Amino acid sequence: QDAQFEQSSASLCPDMSWTRSEIIHGEKAKDKTLLYMASVQNNGKHFCGGFLISEEYVLTAAHCDNSYTDMTVVLGTHDLKRVHDKTMRYQVQRCKHPSFKRVSSGNDIMLLKRFFVKLSPSMATVELQKTAIKANTKCHVAGWGIDTPRGKAGVDELRVVDVSTIDLKVCKQEWKQIPANVICAGGYKTNKGACHGDSGGPLVCNGKAVGIVSYGYNCNYPNRPNVYTEISKFLPGIHKTLKKKTCELQ
């Protein structure tokens, strides 16, 4: 199922807007930056983003699961045309939040345990934010999604855009209803944000991963805020999973 930003009340998953989002009005990521970024792929094709949080685990959105049988993650490159399968592509074991049903009900978070673990010089982990982030904090989001509102396909080279966090009260007013444990950033009163193909990627503020791209309205900004799973709310389950190497993401 292709991910798309919500149009009217369409879906990111079937119920919201995008499951694959793209960076709108961003720029090409600089070399040797954002080394934690991961491309989550099915049959060798990008469909979601993700990010490396330890040598073994990639964090992404639960709605990126979709029961694909050939899910892999690609690490260590900004250019998806230059993927060396033996050194950049990894088979994964999925650990999806057990309460996830759809993006509109929250818990949109999943860990992917990669096999044949080895960090190369072109990979790095990103630290996770431990507390809530304030509104109007300057952050950035990156991904390989489409880079124009009417784009038909994602980009090959990683793109990044600056966005600011939005007060939850404002976000609730614009969406009428949002799930618990989310934060909002970009898309609202700005022409910048995520879109189709960026789902699962990180919202990074002050060098720490604060949120996971979950859904938005469409890519024709400005309109409604983009919605992210708030990582700090799920830290106990993340840490248990990383420590015990068993799925305890709840």
JSON list of C-alpha atoms in Angstrom, two decimals:
[
{"chain": "A", "resi": 1, "resn": "GLN", "atom": "CA", "xyz": [0.00, 0.00, 0.00]},
{"chain": "A", "resi": 2, "resn": "ASP", "atom": "CA", "xyz": [1.49, 3.29, -1.04]},
{"chain": "A", "resi": 3, "resn": "ALA", "atom": "CA", "xyz": [1.74, 5.96, 1.58]},
{"chain": "A", "resi": 4, "resn": "GLN", "atom": "CA", "xyz": [0.22, 9.28, 0.85]},
{"chain": "A", "resi": 5, "resn": "PHE", "atom": "CA", "xyz": [-0.53, 12.44, 2.73]},
{"chain": "A", "resi": 6, "resn": "GLU", "atom": "CA", "xyz": [-4.13, 12.78, 3.73]},
{"chain": "A", "resi": 7, "resn": "GLN", "atom": "CA", "xyz": [-6.39, 14.42, 1.24]},
{"chain": "A", "resi": 8, "resn": "SER", "atom": "CA", "xyz": [-9.71, 15.34, 2.75]},
{"chain": "A", "resi": 9, "resn": "SER", "atom": "CA", "xyz": [-9.83, 12.43, 5.10]},
{"chain": "A", "resi": 10, "resn": "ALA", "atom": "CA", "xyz": [-7.87, 10.00, 3.02]},
{"chain": "A", "resi": 11, "resn": "SER", "atom": "CA", "xyz": [-4.92, 8.32, 4.55]},
{"chain": "A", "resi": 12, "resn": "LEU", "atom": "CA", "xyz": [-1.17, 8.11, 5.19]},
{"chain": "A", "resi": 13, "resn": "CYS", "atom": "CA", "xyz": [-2.13, 4.70, 5.94]},
{"chain": "A", "resi": 14, "resn": "PRO", "atom": "CA", "xyz": [-5.59, 3.92, 4.79]},
{"chain": "A", "resi": 15, "resn": "ASP", "atom": "CA", "xyz": [-6.93, 6.36, 7.31]},
{"chain": "A", "resi": 16, "resn": "MET", "atom": "CA", "xyz": [-4.76, 9.45, 7.27]},
{"chain": "A", "resi": 17, "resn": "SER", "atom": "CA", "xyz": [-2.56, 10.97, 4.67]},
{"chain": "A", "resi": 18, "resn": "TRP", "atom": "CA", "xyz": [0.82, 9.63, 3.85]},
{"chain": "A", "resi": 19, "resn": "THR", "atom": "CA", "xyz": [2.65, 6.51, 4.70]},
{"chain": "A", "resi": 20, "resn": "ARG", "atom": "CA", "xyz": [5.34, 7.47, 2.34]},
{"chain": "A", "resi": 21, "resn": "SER", "atom": "CA", "xyz": [6.17, 11.11, 2.48]},
{"chain": "A", "resi": 22, "resn": "GLU", "atom": "CA", "xyz": [8.54, 13.44, 0.69]},
{"chain": "A", "resi": 23, "resn": "ILE", "atom": "CA", "xyz": [10.51, 16.48, 1.70]},
{"chain": "A", "resi": 24, "resn": "ILE", "atom": "CA", "xyz": [8.85, 19.62, 0.34]},
{"chain": "A", "resi": 25, "resn": "HIS", "atom": "CA", "xyz": [10.95, 22.75, -0.34]},
{"chain": "A", "resi": 26, "resn": "GLY", "atom": "CA", "xyz": [14.05, 21.23, 1.19]},
{"chain": "A", "resi": 27, "resn": "GLU", "atom": "CA", "xyz": [17.58, 20.85, -0.11]},
{"chain": "A", "resi": 28, "resn": "LYS", "atom": "CA", "xyz": [20.04, 18.07, -0.84]},
{"chain": "A", "resi": 29, "resn": "ALA", "atom": "CA", "xyz": [21.63, 16.78, 2.36]},
{"chain": "A", "resi": 30, "resn": "LYS", "atom": "CA", "xyz": [25.32, 17.57, 2.66]},
{"chain": "A", "resi": 31, "resn": "ASP", "atom": "CA", "xyz": [27.86, 14.75, 2.48]},
{"chain": "A", "resi": 32, "resn": "LYS", "atom": "CA", "xyz": [28.94, 13.23, 5.80]},
{"chain": "A", "resi": 33, "resn": "THR", "atom": "CA", "xyz": [25.80, 14.50, 7.56]},
{"chain": "A", "resi": 34, "resn": "LEU", "atom": "CA", "xyz": [22.67, 12.65, 8.70]},
{"chain": "A", "resi": 35, "resn": "LEU", "atom": "CA", "xyz": [24.62, 9.38, 8.75]},
{"chain": "A", "resi": 36, "resn": "TYR", "atom": "CA", "xyz": [21.86, 7.81, 10.85]},
{"chain": "A", "resi": 37, "resn": "MET", "atom": "CA", "xyz": [19.31, 7.93, 8.02]},
{"chain": "A", "resi": 38, "resn": "ALA", "atom": "CA", "xyz": [17.91, 4.63, 6.75]},
{"chain": "A", "resi": 39, "resn": "SER", "atom": "CA", "xyz": [15.84, 3.76, 3.70]},
{"chain": "A", "resi": 40, "resn": "VAL", "atom": "CA", "xyz": [13.23, 1.10, 4.51]},
{"chain": "A", "resi": 41, "resn": "GLN", "atom": "CA", "xyz": [12.66, -0.89, 1.34]},
{"chain": "A", "resi": 42, "resn": "ASN", "atom": "CA", "xyz": [10.50, -3.62, -0.15]},
{"chain": "A", "resi": 43, "resn": "ASN", "atom": "CA", "xyz": [11.88, -5.66, -3.03]},
{"chain": "A", "resi": 44, "resn": "GLY", "atom": "CA", "xyz": [14.72, -3.17, -3.28]},
{"chain": "A", "resi": 45, "resn": "LYS", "atom": "CA", "xyz": [12.50, -0.09, -3.56]},
{"chain": "A", "resi": 46, "resn": "HIS", "atom": "CA", "xyz": [12.26, 2.73, -1.03]},
{"chain": "A", "resi": 47, "resn": "PHE", "atom": "CA", "xyz": [8.88, 3.19, 0.67]},
{"chain": "A", "resi": 48, "resn": "CYS", "atom": "CA", "xyz": [9.67, 4.63, 4.12]},
{"chain": "A", "resi": 49, "resn": "GLY", "atom": "CA", "xyz": [12.41, 6.30, 6.09]},
{"chain": "A", "resi": 50, "resn": "GLY", "atom": "CA", "xyz": [14.01, 5.24, 9.34]},
{"chain": "A", "resi": 51, "resn": "PHE", "atom": "CA", "xyz": [17.01, 6.06, 11.51]},
{"chain": "A", "resi": 52, "resn": "LEU", "atom": "CA", "xyz": [19.76, 4.17, 13.30]},
{"chain": "A", "resi": 53, "resn": "ILE", "atom": "CA", "xyz": [19.59, 4.41, 17.10]},
{"chain": "A", "resi": 54, "resn": "SER", "atom": "CA", "xyz": [22.08, 1.66, 18.00]},
{"chain": "A", "resi": 55, "resn": "GLU", "atom": "CA", "xyz": [24.39, -0.70, 16.16]},
{"chain": "A", "resi": 56, "resn": "GLU", "atom": "CA", "xyz": [21.55, -3.18, 15.83]},
{"chain": "A", "resi": 57, "resn": "TYR", "atom": "CA", "xyz": [18.31, -1.19, 15.70]},
{"chain": "A", "resi": 58, "resn": "VAL", "atom": "CA", "xyz": [16.60, 1.15, 13.28]},
{"chain": "A", "resi": 59, "resn": "LEU", "atom": "CA", "xyz": [13.56, 3.13, 14.45]},
{"chain": "A", "resi": 60, "resn": "THR", "atom": "CA", "xyz": [10.67, 3.79, 12.04]},
{"chain": "A", "resi": 61, "resn": "ALA", "atom": "CA", "xyz": [6.88, 4.09, 11.93]},
{"chain": "A", "resi": 62, "resn": "ALA", "atom": "CA", "xyz": [4.61, 1.10, 12.59]},
{"chain": "A", "resi": 63, "resn": "HIS", "atom": "CA", "xyz": [2.47, 1.88, 9.55]},
{"chain": "A", "resi": 64, "resn": "CYS", "atom": "CA", "xyz": [5.55, 1.17, 7.41]},
{"chain": "A", "resi": 65, "resn": "ASP", "atom": "CA", "xyz": [5.15, -2.54, 8.17]},
{"chain": "A", "resi": 66, "resn": "ASN", "atom": "CA", "xyz": [2.33, -3.42, 5.76]},
{"chain": "A", "resi": 67, "resn": "SER", "atom": "CA", "xyz": [3.30, -7.11, 6.09]},
{"chain": "A", "resi": 68, "resn": "TYR", "atom": "CA", "xyz": [5.92, -6.87, 3.33]},
{"chain": "A", "resi": 69, "resn": "THR", "atom": "CA", "xyz": [7.81, -10.16, 3.12]},
{"chain": "A", "resi": 70, "resn": "ASP", "atom": "CA", "xyz": [11.01, -8.72, 1.64]},
{"chain": "A", "resi": 71, "resn": "MET", "atom": "CA", "xyz": [11.60, -5.75, 3.93]},
{"chain": "A", "resi": 72, "resn": "THR", "atom": "CA", "xyz": [15.20, -4.56, 4.17]},
{"chain": "A", "resi": 73, "resn": "VAL", "atom": "CA", "xyz": [16.94, -1.42, 5.37]},
{"chain": "A", "resi": 74, "resn": "VAL", "atom": "CA", "xyz": [19.66, 0.44, 3.51]},
{"chain": "A", "resi": 75, "resn": "LEU", "atom": "CA", "xyz": [22.25, 2.33, 5.56]},
{"chain": "A", "resi": 76, "resn": "GLY", "atom": "CA", "xyz": [25.39, 4.27, 4.77]},
{"chain": "A", "resi": 77, "resn": "THR", "atom": "CA", "xyz": [24.38, 6.20, 1.65]},
{"chain": "A", "resi": 78, "resn": "HIS", "atom": "CA", "xyz": [22.55, 9.37, 0.67]},
{"chain": "A", "resi": 79, "resn": "ASP", "atom": "CA", "xyz": [22.14, 8.19, -2.92]},
{"chain": "A", "resi": 80, "resn": "LEU", "atom": "CA", "xyz": [19.72, 5.30, -3.45]},
{"chain": "A", "resi": 81, "resn": "LYS", "atom": "CA", "xyz": [21.19, 4.76, -6.91]},
{"chain": "A", "resi": 82, "resn": "ARG", "atom": "CA", "xyz": [24.42, 3.78, -5.20]},
{"chain": "A", "resi": 83, "resn": "VAL", "atom": "CA", "xyz": [23.50, 0.91, -2.92]},
{"chain": "A", "resi": 84, "resn": "HIS", "atom": "CA", "xyz": [26.00, -1.91, -2.43]},
{"chain": "A", "resi": 85, "resn": "ASP", "atom": "CA", "xyz": [23.88, -4.79, -1.23]},
{"chain": "A", "resi": 86, "resn": "LYS", "atom": "CA", "xyz": [26.68, -6.61, 0.59]},
{"chain": "A", "resi": 87, "resn": "THR", "atom": "CA", "xyz": [27.68, -3.62, 2.71]},
{"chain": "A", "resi": 88, "resn": "MET", "atom": "CA", "xyz": [24.59, -1.37, 2.83]},
{"chain": "A", "resi": 89, "resn": "ARG", "atom": "CA", "xyz": [21.51, -3.60, 2.74]},
{"chain": "A", "resi": 90, "resn": "TYR", "atom": "CA", "xyz": [20.32, -5.51, 5.82]},
{"chain": "A", "resi": 91, "resn": "GLN", "atom": "CA", "xyz": [17.61, -8.04, 6.50]},
{"chain": "A", "resi": 92, "resn": "VAL", "atom": "CA", "xyz": [15.53, -7.06, 9.54]},
{"chain": "A", "resi": 93, "resn": "GLN", "atom": "CA", "xyz": [13.33, -8.47, 12.26]},
{"chain": "A", "resi": 94, "resn": "ARG", "atom": "CA", "xyz": [10.29, -6.30, 13.02]},
{"chain": "A", "resi": 95, "resn": "CYS", "atom": "CA", "xyz": [9.14, -5.14, 16.44]},
{"chain": "A", "resi": 96, "resn": "LYS", "atom": "CA", "xyz": [5.94, -3.16, 15.95]},
{"chain": "A", "resi": 97, "resn": "HIS", "atom": "CA", "xyz": [4.07, -1.54, 18.84]},
{"chain": "A", "resi": 98, "resn": "PRO", "atom": "CA", "xyz": [1.44, -4.13, 19.84]},
{"chain": "A", "resi": 99, "resn": "SER", "atom": "CA", "xyz": [-1.31, -1.53, 20.19]},
{"chain": "A", "resi": 100, "resn": "PHE", "atom": "CA", "xyz": [-0.84, 0.02, 16.75]},
{"chain": "A", "resi": 101, "resn": "LYS", "atom": "CA", "xyz": [-3.92, -0.18, 14.53]},
{"chain": "A", "resi": 102, "resn": "ARG", "atom": "CA", "xyz": [-3.82, 2.92, 12.34]},
{"chain": "A", "resi": 103, "resn": "VAL", "atom": "CA", "xyz": [-2.02, 6.25, 12.33]},
{"chain": "A", "resi": 104, "resn": "SER", "atom": "CA", "xyz": [-5.08, 8.11, 13.60]},
{"chain": "A", "resi": 105, "resn": "SER", "atom": "CA", "xyz": [-5.09, 6.04, 16.81]},
{"chain": "A", "resi": 106, "resn": "GLY", "atom": "CA", "xyz": [-1.41, 6.54, 17.63]},
{"chain": "A", "resi": 107, "resn": "ASN", "atom": "CA", "xyz": [1.40, 4.21, 18.74]},
{"chain": "A", "resi": 108, "resn": "ASP", "atom": "CA", "xyz": [2.89, 4.59, 15.27]},
{"chain": "A", "resi": 109, "resn": "ILE", "atom": "CA", "xyz": [6.33, 3.24, 16.12]},
{"chain": "A", "resi": 110, "resn": "MET", "atom": "CA", "xyz": [8.38, 0.19, 15.13]},
{"chain": "A", "resi": 111, "resn": "LEU", "atom": "CA", "xyz": [11.90, -1.07, 15.74]},
{"chain": "A", "resi": 112, "resn": "LEU", "atom": "CA", "xyz": [13.79, -3.02, 13.09]},
{"chain": "A", "resi": 113, "resn": "LYS", "atom": "CA", "xyz": [16.60, -5.27, 14.28]},
{"chain": "A", "resi": 114, "resn": "ARG", "atom": "CA", "xyz": [19.19, -5.64, 11.58]},
{"chain": "A", "resi": 115, "resn": "PHE", "atom": "CA", "xyz": [21.41, -8.65, 11.10]},
{"chain": "A", "resi": 116, "resn": "PHE", "atom": "CA", "xyz": [25.12, -8.85, 10.26]},
{"chain": "A", "resi": 117, "resn": "VAL", "atom": "CA", "xyz": [25.75, -5.82, 12.43]},
{"chain": "A", "resi": 118, "resn": "LYS", "atom": "CA", "xyz": [28.70, -3.62, 11.62]},
{"chain": "A", "resi": 119, "resn": "LEU", "atom": "CA", "xyz": [28.96, 0.16, 11.71]},
{"chain": "A", "resi": 120, "resn": "SER", "atom": "CA", "xyz": [30.91, 1.54, 8.80]},
{"chain": "A", "resi": 121, "resn": "PRO", "atom": "CA", "xyz": [32.46, 5.06, 8.69]},
{"chain": "A", "resi": 122, "resn": "SER", "atom": "CA", "xyz": [29.43, 6.15, 6.64]},
{"chain": "A", "resi": 123, "resn": "MET", "atom": "CA", "xyz": [26.99, 5.22, 9.44]},
{"chain": "A", "resi": 124, "resn": "ALA", "atom": "CA", "xyz": [26.25, 6.81, 12.81]},
{"chain": "A", "resi": 125, "resn": "THR", "atom": "CA", "xyz": [23.57, 6.58, 15.46]},
{"chain": "A", "resi": 126, "resn": "VAL", "atom": "CA", "xyz": [21.41, 9.47, 16.62]},
{"chain": "A", "resi": 127, "resn": "GLU", "atom": "CA", "xyz": [20.62, 10.17, 20.27]},
{"chain": "A", "resi": 128, "resn": "LEU", "atom": "CA", "xyz": [16.99, 10.06, 21.38]},
{"chain": "A", "resi": 129, "resn": "GLN", "atom": "CA", "xyz": [15.29, 12.99, 23.11]},
{"chain": "A", "resi": 130, "resn": "LYS", "atom": "CA", "xyz": [14.40, 12.05, 26.70]},
{"chain": "A", "resi": 131, "resn": "THR", "atom": "CA", "xyz": [11.90, 14.83, 27.48]},
{"chain": "A", "resi": 132, "resn": "ALA", "atom": "CA", "xyz": [9.16, 16.78, 25.75]},
{"chain": "A", "resi": 133, "resn": "ILE", "atom": "CA", "xyz": [10.25, 19.48, 23.32]},
{"chain": "A", "resi": 134, "resn": "LYS", "atom": "CA", "xyz": [8.95, 23.05, 23.47]},
{"chain": "A", "resi": 135, "resn": "ALA", "atom": "CA", "xyz": [6.85, 24.68, 20.75]},
{"chain": "A", "resi": 136, "resn": "ASN", "atom": "CA", "xyz": [8.70, 26.82, 18.19]},
{"chain": "A", "resi": 137, "resn": "THR", "atom": "CA", "xyz": [11.88, 24.76, 18.49]},
{"chain": "A", "resi": 138, "resn": "LYS", "atom": "CA", "xyz": [13.87, 24.74, 15.25]},
{"chain": "A", "resi": 139, "resn": "CYS", "atom": "CA", "xyz": [14.35, 21.22, 13.91]},
{"chain": "A", "resi": 140, "resn": "HIS", "atom": "CA", "xyz": [14.83, 19.38, 10.63]},
{"chain": "A", "resi": 141, "resn": "VAL", "atom": "CA", "xyz": [13.34, 16.36, 8.88]},
{"chain": "A", "resi": 142, "resn": "ALA", "atom": "CA", "xyz": [14.92, 14.35, 6.06]},
{"chain": "A", "resi": 143, "resn": "GLY", "atom": "CA", "xyz": [13.88, 11.71, 3.57]},
{"chain": "A", "resi": 144, "resn": "TRP", "atom": "CA", "xyz": [13.79, 10.35, 0.03]},
{"chain": "A", "resi": 145, "resn": "GLY", "atom": "CA", "xyz": [10.13, 11.16, -0.68]},
{"chain": "A", "resi": 146, "resn": "ILE", "atom": "CA", "xyz": [8.78, 13.33, -3.49]},
{"chain": "A", "resi": 147, "resn": "ASP", "atom": "CA", "xyz": [10.03, 16.91, -3.35]},
{"chain": "A", "resi": 148, "resn": "THR", "atom": "CA", "xyz": [7.10, 18.72, -4.98]},
{"chain": "A", "resi": 149, "resn": "PRO", "atom": "CA", "xyz": [3.39, 18.58, -4.02]},
{"chain": "A", "resi": 150, "resn": "ARG", "atom": "CA", "xyz": [2.45, 16.92, -7.32]},
{"chain": "A", "resi": 151, "resn": "GLY", "atom": "CA", "xyz": [5.56, 14.77, -7.63]},
{"chain": "A", "resi": 152, "resn": "LYS", "atom": "CA", "xyz": [5.05, 11.26, -8.96]},
{"chain": "A", "resi": 153, "resn": "ALA", "atom": "CA", "xyz": [8.13, 9.58, -7.52]},
{"chain": "A", "resi": 154, "resn": "GLY", "atom": "CA", "xyz": [10.58, 9.96, -4.68]},
{"chain": "A", "resi": 155, "resn": "VAL", "atom": "CA", "xyz": [14.09, 11.32, -5.07]},
{"chain": "A", "resi": 156, "resn": "ASP", "atom": "CA", "xyz": [17.29, 9.28, -5.25]},
{"chain": "A", "resi": 157, "resn": "GLU", "atom": "CA", "xyz": [19.36, 11.67, -3.15]},
{"chain": "A", "resi": 158, "resn": "LEU", "atom": "CA", "xyz": [18.49, 12.41, 0.47]},
{"chain": "A", "resi": 159, "resn": "ARG", "atom": "CA", "xyz": [16.86, 15.78, 1.08]},
{"chain": "A", "resi": 160, "resn": "VAL", "atom": "CA", "xyz": [16.42, 17.74, 4.30]},
{"chain": "A", "resi": 161, "resn": "VAL", "atom": "CA", "xyz": [14.28, 20.70, 5.34]},
{"chain": "A", "resi": 162, "resn": "ASP", "atom": "CA", "xyz": [14.12, 22.93, 8.43]},
{"chain": "A", "resi": 163, "resn": "VAL", "atom": "CA", "xyz": [10.82, 23.00, 10.30]},
{"chain": "A", "resi": 164, "resn": "SER", "atom": "CA", "xyz": [9.68, 24.26, 13.71]},
{"chain": "A", "resi": 165, "resn": "THR", "atom": "CA", "xyz": [7.60, 22.47, 16.31]},
{"chain": "A", "resi": 166, "resn": "ILE", "atom": "CA", "xyz": [4.00, 23.62, 16.75]},
{"chain": "A", "resi": 167, "resn": "ASP", "atom": "CA", "xyz": [2.00, 24.02, 19.94]},
{"chain": "A", "resi": 168, "resn": "LEU", "atom": "CA", "xyz": [-0.20, 20.96, 20.48]},
{"chain": "A", "resi": 169, "resn": "LYS", "atom": "CA", "xyz": [-3.24, 23.14, 21.11]},
{"chain": "A", "resi": 170, "resn": "VAL", "atom": "CA", "xyz": [-2.83, 24.67, 17.66]},
{"chain": "A", "resi": 171, "resn": "CYS", "atom": "CA", "xyz": [-2.26, 21.24, 16.13]},
{"chain": "A", "resi": 172, "resn": "LYS", "atom": "CA", "xyz": [-5.46, 19.91, 17.72]},
{"chain": "A", "resi": 173, "resn": "GLN", "atom": "CA", "xyz": [-7.43, 22.91, 16.50]},
{"chain": "A", "resi": 174, "resn": "GLU", "atom": "CA", "xyz": [-6.23, 22.38, 12.93]},
{"chain": "A", "resi": 175, "resn": "TRP", "atom": "CA", "xyz": [-6.77, 18.62, 12.87]},
{"chain": "A", "resi": 176, "resn": "LYS", "atom": "CA", "xyz": [-9.83, 18.57, 15.19]},
{"chain": "A", "resi": 177, "resn": "GLN", "atom": "CA", "xyz": [-8.48, 15.33, 16.62]},
{"chain": "A", "resi": 178, "resn": "ILE", "atom": "CA", "xyz": [-4.99, 13.87, 16.97]},
{"chain": "A", "resi": 179, "resn": "PRO", "atom": "CA", "xyz": [-3.80, 10.76, 18.84]},
{"chain": "A", "resi": 180, "resn": "ALA", "atom": "CA", "xyz": [-1.98, 10.80, 22.16]},
{"chain": "A", "resi": 181, "resn": "ASN", "atom": "CA", "xyz": [1.80, 10.94, 22.39]},
{"chain": "A", "resi": 182, "resn": "VAL", "atom": "CA", "xyz": [2.47, 12.97, 19.27]},
{"chain": "A", "resi": 183, "resn": "ILE", "atom": "CA", "xyz": [4.15, 16.25, 18.40]},
{"chain": "A", "resi": 184, "resn": "CYS", "atom": "CA", "xyz": [3.59, 18.50, 15.40]},
{"chain": "A", "resi": 185, "resn": "ALA", "atom": "CA", "xyz": [6.02, 20.38, 13.19]},
{"chain": "A", "resi": 186, "resn": "GLY", "atom": "CA", "xyz": [6.09, 21.88, 9.70]},
{"chain": "A", "resi": 187, "resn": "GLY", "atom": "CA", "xyz": [3.36, 22.18, 7.07]},
{"chain": "A", "resi": 188, "resn": "TYR", "atom": "CA", "xyz": [1.44, 24.85, 8.98]},
{"chain": "A", "resi": 189, "resn": "LYS", "atom": "CA", "xyz": [1.98, 28.52, 8.06]},
{"chain": "A", "resi": 190, "resn": "THR", "atom": "CA", "xyz": [5.03, 27.42, 6.06]},
{"chain": "A", "resi": 191, "resn": "ASN", "atom": "CA", "xyz": [5.63, 25.84, 2.68]},
{"chain": "A", "resi": 192, "resn": "LYS", "atom": "CA", "xyz": [8.07, 23.32, 4.17]},
{"chain": "A", "resi": 193, "resn": "GLY", "atom": "CA", "xyz": [7.48, 19.85, 5.53]},
{"chain": "A", "resi": 194, "resn": "ALA", "atom": "CA", "xyz": [7.43, 16.10, 4.93]},
{"chain": "A", "resi": 195, "resn": "CYS", "atom": "CA", "xyz": [5.24, 14.24, 2.46]},
{"chain": "A", "resi": 196, "resn": "HIS", "atom": "CA", "xyz": [4.80, 10.88, 0.68]},
{"chain": "A", "resi": 197, "resn": "GLY", "atom": "CA", "xyz": [7.82, 8.60, 1.26]},
{"chain": "A", "resi": 198, "resn": "ASP", "atom": "CA", "xyz": [9.26, 10.30, 4.37]},
{"chain": "A", "resi": 199, "resn": "SER", "atom": "CA", "xyz": [7.17, 8.37, 6.87]},
{"chain": "A", "resi": 200, "resn": "GLY", "atom": "CA", "xyz": [9.27, 6.71, 9.57]},
{"chain": "A", "resi": 201, "resn": "GLY", "atom": "CA", "xyz": [12.03, 9.29, 9.30]},
{"chain": "A", "resi": 202, "resn": "PRO", "atom": "CA", "xyz": [13.20, 11.37, 12.26]},
{"chain": "A", "resi": 203, "resn": "LEU", "atom": "CA", "xyz": [12.36, 14.87, 13.40]},
{"chain": "A", "resi": 204, "resn": "VAL", "atom": "CA", "xyz": [15.70, 16.02, 14.80]},
{"chain": "A", "resi": 205, "resn": "CYS", "atom": "CA", "xyz": [16.00, 18.99, 17.16]},
{"chain": "A", "resi": 206, "resn": "ASN", "atom": "CA", "xyz": [19.26, 20.13, 18.73]},
{"chain": "A", "resi": 207, "resn": "GLY", "atom": "CA", "xyz": [20.98, 17.00, 17.46]},
{"chain": "A", "resi": 208, "resn": "LYS", "atom": "CA", "xyz": [18.49, 14.56, 19.01]},
{"chain": "A", "resi": 209, "resn": "ALA", "atom": "CA", "xyz": [15.68, 12.53, 17.44]},
{"chain": "A", "resi": 210, "resn": "VAL", "atom": "CA", "xyz": [12.44, 13.89, 18.87]},
{"chain": "A", "resi": 211, "resn": "GLY", "atom": "CA", "xyz": [9.75, 12.44, 16.62]},
{"chain": "A", "resi": 212, "resn": "ILE", "atom": "CA", "xyz": [8.93, 9.89, 13.91]},
{"chain": "A", "resi": 213, "resn": "VAL", "atom": "CA", "xyz": [7.11, 11.04, 10.77]},
{"chain": "A", "resi": 214, "resn": "SER", "atom": "CA", "xyz": [3.57, 9.65, 11.01]},
{"chain": "A", "resi": 215, "resn": "TYR", "atom": "CA", "xyz": [1.11, 11.60, 8.85]},
{"chain": "A", "resi": 216, "resn": "GLY", "atom": "CA", "xyz": [0.06, 14.89, 7.31]},
{"chain": "A", "resi": 217, "resn": "TYR", "atom": "CA", "xyz": [-2.77, 16.38, 5.28]},
{"chain": "A", "resi": 218, "resn": "ASN", "atom": "CA", "xyz": [-1.20, 16.70, 1.84]},
{"chain": "A", "resi": 219, "resn": "CYS", "atom": "CA", "xyz": [1.98, 18.19, 0.44]},
{"chain": "A", "resi": 220, "resn": "ASN", "atom": "CA", "xyz": [0.52, 21.44, -0.84]},
{"chain": "A", "resi": 221, "resn": "TYR", "atom": "CA", "xyz": [1.70, 23.58, 2.08]},
{"chain": "A", "resi": 222, "resn": "PRO", "atom": "CA", "xyz": [0.84, 25.62, 4.03]},
{"chain": "A", "resi": 223, "resn": "ASN", "atom": "CA", "xyz": [-2.11, 23.78, 5.51]},
{"chain": "A", "resi": 224, "resn": "ARG", "atom": "CA", "xyz": [-2.30, 21.47, 8.53]},
{"chain": "A", "resi": 225, "resn": "PRO", "atom": "CA", "xyz": [0.71, 20.57, 10.68]},
{"chain": "A", "resi": 226, "resn": "ASN", "atom": "CA", "xyz": [2.67, 17.38, 10.08]},
{"chain": "A", "resi": 227, "resn": "VAL", "atom": "CA", "xyz": [2.18, 14.87, 12.91]},
{"chain": "A", "resi": 228, "resn": "TYR", "atom": "CA", "xyz": [5.01, 12.86, 14.48]},
{"chain": "A", "resi": 229, "resn": "THR", "atom": "CA", "xyz": [5.12, 10.09, 17.08]},
{"chain": "A", "resi": 230, "resn": "GLU", "atom": "CA", "xyz": [6.79, 11.56, 20.18]},
{"chain": "A", "resi": 231, "resn": "ILE", "atom": "CA", "xyz": [9.78, 9.35, 20.93]},
{"chain": "A", "resi": 232, "resn": "SER", "atom": "CA", "xyz": [10.21, 10.35, 24.59]},
{"chain": "A", "resi": 233, "resn": "LYS", "atom": "CA", "xyz": [6.84, 8.76, 25.42]},
{"chain": "A", "resi": 234, "resn": "PHE", "atom": "CA", "xyz": [8.08, 5.35, 24.26]},
{"chain": "A", "resi": 235, "resn": "LEU", "atom": "CA", "xyz": [11.60, 5.31, 25.71]},
{"chain": "A", "resi": 236, "resn": "PRO", "atom": "CA", "xyz": [11.02, 2.57, 28.35]},
{"chain": "A", "resi": 237, "resn": "GLY", "atom": "CA", "xyz": [9.90, 0.09, 25.69]},
{"chain": "A", "resi": 238, "resn": "ILE", "atom": "CA", "xyz": [12.69, 1.12, 23.32]},
{"chain": "A", "resi": 239, "resn": "HIS", "atom": "CA", "xyz": [15.35, 0.67, 26.00]},
{"chain": "A", "resi": 240, "resn": "LYS", "atom": "CA", "xyz": [13.95, -2.73, 27.08]},
{"chain": "A", "resi": 241, "resn": "THR", "atom": "CA", "xyz": [14.01, -3.96, 23.51]},
{"chain": "A", "resi": 242, "resn": "LEU", "atom": "CA", "xyz": [17.56, -2.76, 22.91]},
{"chain": "A", "resi": 243, "resn": "LYS", "atom": "CA", "xyz": [18.79, -4.27, 26.17]},
{"chain": "A", "resi": 244, "resn": "LYS", "atom": "CA", "xyz": [17.01, -7.64, 26.10]},
{"chain": "A", "resi": 245, "resn": "LYS", "atom": "CA", "xyz": [16.99, -7.95, 22.30]},
{"chain": "A", "resi": 246, "resn": "THR", "atom": "CA", "xyz": [13.41, -9.10, 22.49]},
{"chain": "A", "resi": 247, "resn": "CYS", "atom": "CA", "xyz": [10.37, -7.13, 21.37]},
{"chain": "A", "resi": 248, "resn": "GLU", "atom": "CA", "xyz": [9.03, -5.19, 24.36]},
{"chain": "A", "resi": 249, "resn": "LEU", "atom": "CA", "xyz": [7.93, -2.06, 22.57]},
{"chain": "A", "resi": 250, "resn": "GLN", "atom": "CA", "xyz": [4.90, -1.02, 24.62]}
]
